[in-house]
mmCIF file of C-alpha atoms and ligand atoms in Angstrom:
data_model
loop_
_atom_site.group_PDB
_atom_site.id
_atom_site.type_symbol
_atom_site.label_atom_id
_atom_site.label_comp_id
_atom_site.label_asym_id
_atom_site.label_seq_id
_atom_site.Cartn_x
_atom_site.Cartn_y
_atom_site.Cartn_z
ATOM 1 C CA MET Y 138 173.252 157.927 38.796
ATOM 2 C CA THR Y 139 176.536 156.414 39.094
ATOM 3 C CA ARG Y 140 179.585 157.200 36.558
ATOM 4 C CA THR Y 141 179.062 153.980 34.769
ATOM 5 C CA ASP Y 142 175.403 154.293 33.909
ATOM 6 C CA ARG Y 143 175.391 154.086 30.179
ATOM 7 C CA VAL Y 144 171.027 153.552 29.879
ATOM 8 C CA PHE Y 145 169.168 155.925 32.015
ATOM 9 C CA GLN Y 146 165.596 157.586 31.775
ATOM 10 C CA LEU Y 147 164.934 161.064 30.838
ATOM 11 C CA VAL Y 148 162.348 163.488 31.387
ATOM 12 C CA GLY Y 149 161.619 166.207 28.627
ATOM 13 C CA SER Y 150 160.315 169.627 28.180
ATOM 14 C CA CYS Y 151 156.988 170.788 26.662
ATOM 15 C CA ASN Y 152 155.984 173.909 25.065
ATOM 16 C CA ASN Y 153 152.991 176.237 24.437
ATOM 17 C CA TYR Y 154 153.125 177.477 20.852
ATOM 18 C CA PRO Y 155 149.686 178.452 19.666
ATOM 19 C CA TRP Y 156 149.240 176.009 17.199
ATOM 20 C CA GLY Y 157 149.540 173.013 19.725
ATOM 21 C CA LYS Y 158 146.645 170.735 20.712
ATOM 22 C CA GLN Y 159 144.599 171.981 23.632
ATOM 23 C CA GLY Y 160 144.948 170.667 27.058
ATOM 24 C CA GLU Y 161 144.329 166.674 27.317
ATOM 25 C CA LYS Y 162 143.888 166.201 23.780
ATOM 26 C CA SER Y 163 147.820 167.008 23.206
ATOM 27 C CA LEU Y 164 149.568 163.567 22.768
ATOM 28 C CA ALA Y 165 152.789 165.791 23.732
ATOM 29 C CA VAL Y 166 151.827 166.551 27.097
ATOM 30 C CA GLN Y 167 149.735 163.365 27.934
ATOM 31 C CA LEU Y 168 153.111 161.356 26.808
ATOM 32 C CA HIS Y 169 155.034 163.845 29.253
ATOM 33 C CA LYS Y 170 152.718 163.452 32.191
ATOM 34 C CA LYS Y 171 153.280 159.735 32.281
ATOM 35 C CA THR Y 172 156.919 160.408 33.288
ATOM 36 C CA ASP Y 173 156.515 163.520 35.072
ATOM 37 C CA PRO Y 174 152.931 162.790 37.189
ATOM 38 C CA ASN Y 175 153.265 166.003 39.209
ATOM 39 C CA PHE Y 176 152.477 168.000 35.922
ATOM 40 C CA GLU Y 177 149.566 169.895 35.769
ATOM 41 C CA ILE Y 178 147.814 169.934 32.502
ATOM 42 C CA LYS Y 179 145.894 172.987 31.990
ATOM 43 C CA ASN Y 180 142.609 172.764 29.880
ATOM 44 C CA ASP Y 181 142.959 176.267 28.507
ATOM 45 C CA GLU Y 182 146.837 175.938 27.433
ATOM 46 C CA PHE Y 183 148.140 174.779 24.094
ATOM 47 C CA TYR Y 184 150.848 171.887 24.306
ATOM 48 C CA SER Y 185 152.525 171.713 20.981
ATOM 49 C CA GLU Y 186 155.754 169.755 21.539
ATOM 50 C CA LEU Y 187 157.632 167.594 23.907
ATOM 51 C CA TRP Y 188 161.589 167.900 23.500
ATOM 52 C CA PHE Y 189 163.668 165.204 24.686
ATOM 53 C CA GLY Y 190 167.400 166.048 23.515
ATOM 54 C CA ASP Y 191 170.023 168.384 25.230
ATOM 55 C CA TYR Y 192 169.111 171.539 23.266
ATOM 56 C CA PRO Y 193 169.213 174.483 26.165
ATOM 57 C CA ASP Y 194 165.903 175.704 25.032
ATOM 58 C CA PHE Y 195 163.348 172.989 26.215
ATOM 59 C CA PRO Y 196 166.038 170.409 27.694
ATOM 60 C CA ALA Y 197 165.866 166.992 29.038
ATOM 61 C CA ARG Y 198 167.031 165.954 32.210
ATOM 62 C CA VAL Y 199 168.038 162.629 34.107
ATOM 63 C CA LEU Y 200 164.618 161.516 35.703
ATOM 64 C CA GLU Y 201 166.621 159.919 38.706
ATOM 65 C CA THR Y 202 169.000 163.111 39.726
ATOM 66 C CA GLY Y 203 167.398 166.019 37.645
ATOM 67 C CA GLU Y 204 170.796 166.821 36.244
ATOM 68 C CA LEU Y 205 170.584 168.331 32.610
ATOM 69 C CA LEU Y 206 171.116 165.752 30.163
ATOM 70 C CA GLN Y 207 173.591 168.134 28.491
ATOM 71 C CA ASP Y 208 175.641 168.359 31.721
ATOM 72 C CA VAL Y 209 175.875 164.638 31.942
ATOM 73 C CA LEU Y 210 176.990 164.034 28.486
ATOM 74 C CA GLN Y 211 179.886 166.714 28.389
ATOM 75 C CA LYS Y 212 180.715 165.286 31.933
ATOM 76 C CA HIS Y 213 181.144 161.662 30.502
ATOM 77 C CA LYS Y 214 181.817 162.555 26.758
ATOM 78 C CA ASP Y 215 183.705 159.250 25.925
ATOM 79 C CA GLU Y 216 181.345 156.541 27.404
ATOM 80 C CA LEU Y 217 178.052 158.421 26.566
ATOM 81 C CA LEU Y 218 178.594 160.444 23.035
ATOM 82 C CA GLY Y 219 181.490 158.354 21.886
ATOM 83 C CA LYS Y 220 184.313 158.771 19.432
ATOM 84 C CA LYS Y 221 182.159 159.439 16.241
ATOM 85 C CA VAL Y 222 180.219 162.174 17.855
ATOM 86 C CA ILE Y 223 183.200 163.742 19.563
ATOM 87 C CA GLU Y 224 185.461 163.616 16.477
ATOM 88 C CA GLU Y 225 183.043 164.284 13.584
ATOM 89 C CA LEU Y 226 179.711 165.622 14.939
ATOM 90 C CA GLY Y 227 180.495 168.407 17.289
ATOM 91 C CA GLY Y 228 180.679 166.546 20.797
ATOM 92 C CA GLN Y 229 177.275 167.205 21.805
ATOM 93 C CA LEU Y 230 174.242 164.913 20.869
ATOM 94 C CA PRO Y 231 173.846 165.714 17.368
ATOM 95 C CA PHE Y 232 170.065 165.291 16.957
ATOM 96 C CA LEU Y 233 167.113 166.980 18.536
ATOM 97 C CA PRO Y 234 164.034 164.352 18.952
ATOM 98 C CA LYS Y 235 160.398 165.692 19.632
ATOM 99 C CA ILE Y 236 156.680 164.901 19.756
ATOM 100 C CA LEU Y 237 154.665 167.297 18.087
ATOM 101 C CA SER Y 238 150.629 167.623 18.392
ATOM 102 C CA ILE Y 239 149.314 169.857 15.730
ATOM 103 C CA ALA Y 240 145.971 171.427 15.666
ATOM 104 C CA LYS Y 241 146.588 173.803 13.210
ATOM 105 C CA ALA Y 242 149.048 175.066 10.573
ATOM 106 C CA LEU Y 243 152.579 175.679 11.672
ATOM 107 C CA PRO Y 244 154.540 178.729 10.380
ATOM 108 C CA LEU Y 245 155.192 178.551 6.528
ATOM 109 C CA GLN Y 246 159.050 177.565 6.996
ATOM 110 C CA ILE Y 247 162.596 176.841 5.669
ATOM 111 C CA HIS Y 248 165.433 175.682 7.906
ATOM 112 C CA PRO Y 249 168.574 177.657 6.504
ATOM 113 C CA ASN Y 250 171.382 175.403 5.067
ATOM 114 C CA LYS Y 251 174.952 175.318 6.825
ATOM 115 C CA GLU Y 252 176.346 178.496 5.234
ATOM 116 C CA LEU Y 253 173.286 180.681 5.767
ATOM 117 C CA ALA Y 254 172.802 179.624 9.014
ATOM 118 C CA ALA Y 255 176.376 180.344 10.255
ATOM 119 C CA LYS Y 256 175.989 183.895 8.825
ATOM 120 C CA LEU Y 257 172.484 184.618 10.721
ATOM 121 C CA HIS Y 258 173.949 183.425 13.692
ATOM 122 C CA LYS Y 259 177.028 185.476 13.723
ATOM 123 C CA GLU Y 260 174.827 188.633 12.724
ATOM 124 C CA ASP Y 261 171.654 187.677 14.820
ATOM 125 C CA PRO Y 262 172.630 185.304 17.566
ATOM 126 C CA GLU Y 263 169.431 186.331 19.476
ATOM 127 C CA ASN Y 264 167.105 184.930 17.011
ATOM 128 C CA PHE Y 265 169.532 182.388 15.211
ATOM 129 C CA THR Y 266 170.822 180.645 18.307
ATOM 130 C CA ASP Y 267 172.976 178.022 16.723
ATOM 131 C CA PRO Y 268 175.562 178.214 13.482
ATOM 132 C CA ASN Y 269 173.895 174.447 12.246
ATOM 133 C CA HIS Y 270 171.704 173.504 9.546
ATOM 134 C CA LYS Y 271 168.346 171.678 10.580
ATOM 135 C CA PRO Y 272 167.154 169.087 8.002
ATOM 136 C CA GLU Y 273 164.492 167.272 9.724
ATOM 137 C CA ILE Y 274 162.238 164.161 9.071
ATOM 138 C CA ALA Y 275 158.789 163.372 10.683
ATOM 139 C CA VAL Y 276 157.227 160.041 11.442
ATOM 140 C CA ALA Y 277 153.689 159.977 11.497
ATOM 141 C CA LEU Y 278 151.903 158.527 14.778
ATOM 142 C CA SER Y 279 148.423 159.114 13.194
ATOM 143 C CA LYS Y 280 146.876 160.661 10.382
ATOM 144 C CA PHE Y 281 149.240 163.364 9.439
ATOM 145 C CA GLU Y 282 148.473 166.264 7.032
ATOM 146 C CA VAL Y 283 151.187 168.719 5.874
ATOM 147 C CA PHE Y 284 152.220 170.753 3.037
ATOM 148 C CA ALA Y 285 155.944 169.966 1.720
ATOM 149 C CA GLY Y 286 157.902 170.541 -1.333
ATOM 150 C CA TRP Y 287 156.577 171.864 -4.829
ATOM 151 C CA LYS Y 288 153.948 170.580 -7.129
ATOM 152 C CA PRO Y 289 155.484 169.205 -10.464
ATOM 153 C CA LEU Y 290 156.144 172.671 -12.366
ATOM 154 C CA GLU Y 291 153.462 171.819 -15.240
ATOM 155 C CA GLU Y 292 150.709 171.435 -12.326
ATOM 156 C CA VAL Y 293 151.432 175.100 -11.126
ATOM 157 C CA GLN Y 294 152.102 176.618 -14.467
ATOM 158 C CA LEU Y 295 148.238 174.930 -15.361
ATOM 159 C CA LEU Y 296 146.827 176.787 -12.397
ATOM 160 C CA PHE Y 297 148.218 180.043 -13.036
ATOM 161 C CA LYS Y 298 147.350 179.679 -16.762
ATOM 162 C CA ARG Y 299 143.629 178.954 -16.006
ATOM 163 C CA LEU Y 300 143.000 181.283 -13.157
ATOM 164 C CA GLY Y 301 143.187 185.055 -14.451
ATOM 165 C CA VAL Y 302 143.492 186.523 -11.091
ATOM 166 C CA LEU Y 303 146.724 184.598 -10.897
ATOM 167 C CA ARG Y 304 148.554 185.919 -13.870
ATOM 168 C CA GLN Y 305 149.511 189.286 -11.951
ATOM 169 C CA PHE Y 306 152.119 187.001 -10.079
ATOM 170 C CA VAL Y 307 153.909 185.571 -13.001
ATOM 171 C CA PRO Y 308 156.900 187.520 -14.423
ATOM 172 C CA ALA Y 309 156.113 189.189 -17.926
ATOM 173 C CA GLY Y 310 156.874 187.237 -20.910
ATOM 174 C CA ILE Y 311 157.316 183.758 -19.524
ATOM 175 C CA GLU Y 312 156.098 180.652 -21.629
ATOM 176 C CA ASP Y 313 157.193 177.550 -20.141
ATOM 177 C CA TRP Y 314 158.121 177.666 -16.566
ATOM 178 C CA SER Y 315 161.317 177.037 -14.944
ATOM 179 C CA GLU Y 316 162.465 176.618 -11.275
ATOM 180 C CA LEU Y 317 163.447 180.425 -11.477
ATOM 181 C CA THR Y 318 159.766 181.110 -12.431
ATOM 182 C CA LEU Y 319 158.370 179.456 -9.361
ATOM 183 C CA ARG Y 320 160.940 181.162 -7.234
ATOM 184 C CA GLU Y 321 159.562 184.513 -8.166
ATOM 185 C CA VAL Y 322 156.168 183.569 -8.390
ATOM 186 C CA THR Y 323 156.321 182.337 -4.757
ATOM 187 C CA ARG Y 324 158.209 185.696 -3.878
ATOM 188 C CA SER Y 325 155.447 187.601 -5.343
ATOM 189 C CA LEU Y 326 152.629 185.906 -3.412
ATOM 190 C CA LEU Y 327 154.615 186.188 -0.337
ATOM 191 C CA GLN Y 328 154.910 190.261 -0.998
ATOM 192 C CA ALA Y 329 151.477 190.590 -2.023
ATOM 193 C CA ASP Y 330 149.772 192.905 0.391
ATOM 194 C CA GLU Y 331 146.791 192.045 2.305
ATOM 195 C CA LYS Y 332 144.210 193.374 0.054
ATOM 196 C CA THR Y 333 145.704 191.450 -2.879
ATOM 197 C CA VAL Y 334 145.750 188.240 -0.944
ATOM 198 C CA LYS Y 335 142.265 188.717 0.189
ATOM 199 C CA SER Y 336 140.888 189.135 -3.518
ATOM 200 C CA VAL Y 337 142.740 186.421 -4.870
ATOM 201 C CA GLU Y 338 141.490 184.157 -2.011
ATOM 202 C CA GLU Y 339 137.867 185.416 -3.153
ATOM 203 C CA ALA Y 340 138.841 184.527 -6.334
ATOM 204 C CA LEU Y 341 140.014 181.228 -5.887
ATOM 205 C CA ALA Y 342 137.092 180.186 -3.460
ATOM 206 C CA LYS Y 343 134.806 180.536 -6.463
ATOM 207 C CA ALA Y 344 136.953 178.750 -8.977
ATOM 208 C CA SER Y 345 135.349 176.158 -10.928
ATOM 209 C CA LYS Y 346 136.164 172.178 -10.846
ATOM 210 C CA GLU Y 347 137.303 172.599 -14.779
ATOM 211 C CA GLU Y 348 139.814 175.286 -13.875
ATOM 212 C CA LEU Y 349 141.218 173.486 -10.509
ATOM 213 C CA GLY Y 350 141.489 170.256 -12.692
ATOM 214 C CA LYS Y 351 142.557 167.517 -9.996
ATOM 215 C CA GLN Y 352 143.573 170.018 -7.566
ATOM 216 C CA THR Y 353 139.971 170.445 -5.964
ATOM 217 C CA TYR Y 354 141.108 169.777 -2.663
ATOM 218 C CA ILE Y 355 141.932 173.493 -2.868
ATOM 219 C CA LEU Y 356 138.344 174.205 -2.083
ATOM 220 C CA ASP Y 357 138.430 172.283 0.859
ATOM 221 C CA LEU Y 358 141.557 173.488 2.412
ATOM 222 C CA LEU Y 359 141.203 177.129 1.730
ATOM 223 C CA PRO Y 360 138.271 177.615 4.449
ATOM 224 C CA ARG Y 361 140.006 175.686 6.870
ATOM 225 C CA LEU Y 362 143.230 177.713 6.675
ATOM 226 C CA GLN Y 363 140.986 180.750 6.697
ATOM 227 C CA ASP Y 364 139.474 179.573 9.751
ATOM 228 C CA GLN Y 365 143.064 179.210 11.292
ATOM 229 C CA TYR Y 366 144.964 182.455 10.090
ATOM 230 C CA GLY Y 367 142.188 184.631 8.399
ATOM 231 C CA ALA Y 368 141.721 185.428 4.766
ATOM 232 C CA THR Y 369 145.021 187.445 4.342
ATOM 233 C CA ASP Y 370 147.587 185.344 4.971
ATOM 234 C CA ASN Y 371 150.079 184.845 2.320
ATOM 235 C CA GLY Y 372 151.120 181.491 3.434
ATOM 236 C CA SER Y 373 147.549 180.181 2.185
ATOM 237 C CA LEU Y 374 148.265 181.183 -1.560
ATOM 238 C CA VAL Y 375 151.732 179.493 -1.442
ATOM 239 C CA ALA Y 376 150.614 176.500 0.248
ATOM 240 C CA LEU Y 377 147.510 175.728 -1.869
ATOM 241 C CA LEU Y 378 148.812 176.876 -5.273
ATOM 242 C CA CYS Y 379 152.471 175.887 -5.425
ATOM 243 C CA MET Y 380 153.052 172.911 -2.843
ATOM 244 C CA ASN Y 381 152.276 169.537 -2.316
ATOM 245 C CA PHE Y 382 149.816 168.567 -0.155
ATOM 246 C CA LEU Y 383 150.016 165.204 1.682
ATOM 247 C CA VAL Y 384 148.132 162.840 4.151
ATOM 248 C CA LEU Y 385 150.333 160.441 5.929
ATOM 249 C CA ASP Y 386 149.077 157.386 7.853
ATOM 250 C CA ALA Y 387 150.856 156.152 11.054
ATOM 251 C CA GLY Y 388 154.428 154.821 10.241
ATOM 252 C CA ASP Y 389 155.008 156.796 7.059
ATOM 253 C CA ALA Y 390 157.500 159.769 7.056
ATOM 254 C CA ILE Y 391 158.636 162.629 5.125
ATOM 255 C CA TYR Y 392 162.047 164.301 4.941
ATOM 256 C CA ILE Y 393 162.528 168.042 4.525
ATOM 257 C CA PRO Y 394 166.077 168.760 3.355
ATOM 258 C CA ALA Y 395 168.101 172.340 4.318
ATOM 259 C CA ASP Y 396 166.231 175.004 2.557
ATOM 260 C CA GLY Y 397 163.202 172.793 1.777
ATOM 261 C CA ILE Y 398 159.575 174.368 2.258
ATOM 262 C CA HIS Y 399 157.044 172.917 4.546
ATOM 263 C CA ALA Y 400 154.090 173.703 6.835
ATOM 264 C CA TYR Y 401 152.607 170.996 8.808
ATOM 265 C CA LEU Y 402 148.882 171.108 9.055
ATOM 266 C CA SER Y 403 147.522 168.570 11.536
ATOM 267 C CA GLY Y 404 148.388 165.471 13.434
ATOM 268 C CA ASP Y 405 150.805 163.606 16.275
ATOM 269 C CA ILE Y 406 154.047 163.011 15.052
ATOM 270 C CA VAL Y 407 157.801 161.961 15.847
ATOM 271 C CA GLU Y 408 160.087 164.454 14.650
ATOM 272 C CA CYS Y 409 163.737 164.820 14.660
ATOM 273 C CA MET Y 410 166.606 167.081 13.192
ATOM 274 C CA ALA Y 411 170.118 167.954 13.128
ATOM 275 C CA ARG Y 412 170.923 169.752 16.398
ATOM 276 C CA SER Y 413 169.459 173.268 15.477
ATOM 277 C CA ASN Y 414 166.739 175.691 16.153
ATOM 278 C CA ASN Y 415 167.177 177.934 13.130
ATOM 279 C CA VAL Y 416 163.951 178.741 11.068
ATOM 280 C CA LEU Y 417 162.859 181.495 8.718
ATOM 281 C CA ASN Y 418 158.876 181.837 8.503
ATOM 282 C CA ALA Y 419 156.867 183.351 5.846
ATOM 283 C CA GLY Y 420 153.496 182.907 6.666
ATOM 284 C CA PHE Y 421 150.780 181.300 9.020
ATOM 285 C CA CYS Y 422 152.197 183.692 11.729
ATOM 286 C CA PRO Y 423 151.707 187.477 12.319
ATOM 287 C CA PRO Y 424 153.423 189.406 9.758
ATOM 288 C CA ALA Y 425 155.682 190.595 12.913
ATOM 289 C CA ASP Y 426 157.032 187.021 13.077
ATOM 290 C CA ARG Y 427 158.048 186.864 9.341
ATOM 291 C CA ASN Y 428 161.665 187.018 8.276
ATOM 292 C CA ASN Y 429 162.772 188.877 5.299
ATOM 293 C CA ILE Y 430 160.774 187.578 2.161
ATOM 294 C CA ASP Y 431 163.801 188.140 -0.174
ATOM 295 C CA MET Y 432 166.246 186.410 1.726
ATOM 296 C CA PHE Y 433 163.369 183.311 2.213
ATOM 297 C CA ALA Y 434 162.793 183.455 -1.332
ATOM 298 C CA ASP Y 435 166.143 183.623 -2.606
ATOM 299 C CA THR Y 436 167.193 180.382 0.134
ATOM 300 C CA LEU Y 437 164.331 177.976 -1.195
ATOM 301 C CA THR Y 438 165.693 174.785 -2.799
ATOM 302 C CA PHE Y 439 164.002 173.439 -5.873
ATOM 303 C CA LYS Y 440 166.130 170.134 -5.896
ATOM 304 C CA PRO Y 441 164.394 167.292 -7.626
ATOM 305 C CA SER Y 442 163.959 165.720 -3.965
ATOM 306 C CA THR Y 443 161.319 168.397 -3.319
ATOM 307 C CA ARG Y 444 159.426 168.500 -6.381
ATOM 308 C CA SER Y 445 156.606 166.018 -6.218
ATOM 309 C CA LYS Y 446 154.700 163.967 -3.443
ATOM 310 C CA ASP Y 447 156.547 160.939 -3.891
ATOM 311 C CA SER Y 448 159.923 162.914 -3.633
ATOM 312 C CA VAL Y 449 159.080 163.953 -0.320
ATOM 313 C CA ILE Y 450 158.257 160.697 1.657
ATOM 314 C CA LEU Y 451 161.277 159.228 3.164
ATOM 315 C CA PRO Y 452 161.106 155.184 2.279
ATOM 316 C CA SER Y 453 162.054 152.860 5.278
ATOM 317 C CA GLN Y 454 163.968 149.310 5.641
ATOM 318 C CA ASP Y 455 162.758 146.442 7.531
ATOM 319 C CA GLN Y 456 165.006 144.859 10.004
ATOM 320 C CA GLY Y 457 162.894 142.270 11.781
ATOM 321 C CA LYS Y 458 160.408 144.280 13.938
ATOM 322 C CA VAL Y 459 162.344 147.459 13.315
ATOM 323 C CA LYS Y 460 161.601 149.903 10.708
ATOM 324 C CA ILE Y 461 164.465 152.152 9.706
ATOM 325 C CA TYR Y 462 164.432 155.289 8.380
ATOM 326 C CA LYS Y 463 167.471 156.807 6.986
ATOM 327 C CA PRO Y 464 167.466 160.371 6.106
ATOM 328 C CA PRO Y 465 169.971 161.496 3.206
ATOM 329 C CA MET Y 466 172.208 163.515 5.832
ATOM 330 C CA SER Y 467 175.038 162.056 8.258
ATOM 331 C CA GLU Y 468 173.616 163.007 11.538
ATOM 332 C CA PHE Y 469 171.183 160.537 12.692
ATOM 333 C CA ASP Y 470 168.703 157.451 11.565
ATOM 334 C CA MET Y 471 165.294 156.896 13.088
ATOM 335 C CA LEU Y 472 164.194 153.470 14.425
ATOM 336 C CA ARG Y 473 160.455 152.235 14.666
ATOM 337 C CA LEU Y 474 159.925 149.178 16.647
ATOM 338 C CA SER Y 475 156.812 147.522 16.757
ATOM 339 C CA LEU Y 476 156.024 144.555 18.889
ATOM 340 C CA PHE Y 477 152.822 142.742 19.039
ATOM 341 C CA GLN Y 478 151.567 140.792 22.115
ATOM 342 C CA GLY Y 479 154.476 138.587 23.564
ATOM 343 C CA GLU Y 480 156.969 139.700 21.057
ATOM 344 C CA GLY Y 481 160.474 140.653 21.872
ATOM 345 C CA GLU Y 482 163.393 142.253 19.367
ATOM 346 C CA ASP Y 483 167.016 143.002 19.739
ATOM 347 C CA ILE Y 484 168.182 146.352 18.673
ATOM 348 C CA GLU Y 485 171.870 146.236 17.893
ATOM 349 C CA ALA Y 486 174.353 148.468 19.081
ATOM 350 C CA HIS Y 487 175.242 151.636 17.510
ATOM 351 C CA ARG Y 488 178.584 153.828 17.039
ATOM 352 C CA GLY Y 489 176.595 156.969 18.746
ATOM 353 C CA PRO Y 490 174.182 157.485 20.933
ATOM 354 C CA GLY Y 491 170.579 156.963 21.051
ATOM 355 C CA VAL Y 492 167.379 158.280 22.708
ATOM 356 C CA MET Y 493 164.187 156.144 22.516
ATOM 357 C CA ILE Y 494 160.596 156.979 23.291
ATOM 358 C CA ILE Y 495 157.832 154.644 24.076
ATOM 359 C CA THR Y 496 154.773 156.047 21.813
ATOM 360 C CA HIS Y 497 152.491 153.242 22.851
ATOM 361 C CA GLY Y 498 152.226 150.055 25.173
ATOM 362 C CA ASN Y 499 154.299 148.741 27.599
ATOM 363 C CA GLY Y 500 157.175 146.292 28.259
ATOM 364 C CA THR Y 501 160.475 145.607 29.542
ATOM 365 C CA MET Y 502 164.252 146.589 28.372
ATOM 366 C CA LEU Y 503 167.466 144.702 29.226
ATOM 367 C CA ALA Y 504 170.172 146.897 28.698
ATOM 368 C CA ASP Y 505 173.968 147.345 30.092
ATOM 369 C CA GLY Y 506 173.050 144.396 32.406
ATOM 370 C CA LYS Y 507 169.833 145.994 34.081
ATOM 371 C CA THR Y 508 166.338 145.471 33.240
ATOM 372 C CA PHE Y 509 164.157 148.563 33.039
ATOM 373 C CA ARG Y 510 160.458 148.756 32.806
ATOM 374 C CA LEU Y 511 158.934 150.709 29.957
ATOM 375 C CA LYS Y 512 155.533 152.245 29.900
ATOM 376 C CA GLU Y 513 153.652 154.638 27.167
ATOM 377 C CA GLY Y 514 155.783 157.833 27.619
ATOM 378 C CA SER Y 515 158.892 156.848 28.865
ATOM 379 C CA ILE Y 516 162.117 158.101 27.463
ATOM 380 C CA PHE Y 517 165.425 156.517 27.475
ATOM 381 C CA PHE Y 518 169.374 157.482 26.740
ATOM 382 C CA VAL Y 519 171.162 154.564 25.307
ATOM 383 C CA ALA Y 520 174.974 155.176 25.280
ATOM 384 C CA PRO Y 521 177.210 153.854 22.077
ATOM 385 C CA GLY Y 522 177.772 150.198 21.933
ATOM 386 C CA VAL Y 523 175.110 149.076 24.079
ATOM 387 C CA LYS Y 524 172.927 146.380 22.768
ATOM 388 C CA VAL Y 525 169.036 146.587 23.873
ATOM 389 C CA ARG Y 526 166.645 143.478 24.225
ATOM 390 C CA ILE Y 527 162.938 144.619 24.293
ATOM 391 C CA ASP Y 528 159.932 142.372 25.184
ATOM 392 C CA SER Y 529 156.694 143.149 25.461
ATOM 393 C CA PRO Y 530 153.818 141.052 26.649
ATOM 394 C CA GLY Y 531 150.838 143.424 25.776
ATOM 395 C CA GLY Y 532 152.349 145.016 22.631
ATOM 396 C CA LEU Y 533 154.843 148.196 22.059
ATOM 397 C CA GLU Y 534 155.642 150.814 19.888
ATOM 398 C CA ALA Y 535 158.817 152.605 20.322
ATOM 399 C CA HIS Y 536 160.800 155.501 18.169
ATOM 400 C CA MET Y 537 164.536 155.904 18.683
ATOM 401 C CA ALA Y 538 167.045 158.186 17.117
ATOM 402 C CA VAL Y 539 170.459 156.959 16.630
ATOM 403 C CA VAL Y 540 173.850 157.670 15.463
ATOM 404 C CA ALA Y 541 174.357 154.970 13.199
HETATM 405 ZN ZN1 ZN Q 225 160.432 172.465 10.144
#
């Protein structure tokens, strides 16, 4: 790579969390192998995520030279990161893009706000590896099932009124629920011992359709979650009783704010987050992997943006053949380009860097005076101020995180 290259191809890194899809079934590793043909996919291994940012845990490299993306960006900050990122966003790639292939529930989690993240990083840098917040978006590549945010209060309250076994979790003397009630109920559900969780799940499995009202989907999901994490995992109770359950189609997106509760359940997605790896876990993982439950419960947000299915969905704006998802925060936007056979589209220059992955199909890209071949799985870095033209004879879909 010469000093002046402003567009270049990357190769990402895969990881192996136990919730990932197995062997060839994982889209994350399939896409990875197209860029790294020597990568050997093992059929008994789980491939959960493909990361392609400059974060040190699973870093991307420049395909041609093997250099770490992080090193190249730091060497050529002005050309590759640009003024806005250097002056306002910390002088590193401010977002972290990933492909996730999910076979079973990820840990029930939140990503702490900036203030708490900075405090945790100071006290325990081994487990909290940066001081940043991590709001995130997920764009579905296929059917995507997810628990995210809270059901409307009245729905949760009704359930806890109708099912006698749940009353033990409600603070005494409460008639009308507030956000505070939901916080305390969530805390009690997460702190319940295994015996209690088991007996509540047994009662829940026998609940009648009248008792569950429009929440009868709980009867289908409970055995699935028990199959994945046993009958004593506190996460199942919080997810089923208190959280929204959503089923998204390809192209739909959700936004998870700082401190927003979520647990992805199944599907393939493009995920992008602020440059951070901080997480607090409270369920769908071994008890030893859970963080302090009081800290988790005290940090949870109940803002209106987390309180109903519709408010969790992130709308997109159309611009030609590009859909733009703008999470309500400053670090990045996500673009989704869809081209049918024979179509082409320009992607305007941005003020900061962009990272693009071809999630389907193939084509060509004209950028920075050069022509690049695009195929499924290809990942490209695009510097600030570079306009991109993409054409596809057979159809193509690409996702690109950018600093707008
Ligand atoms: Zn998350």
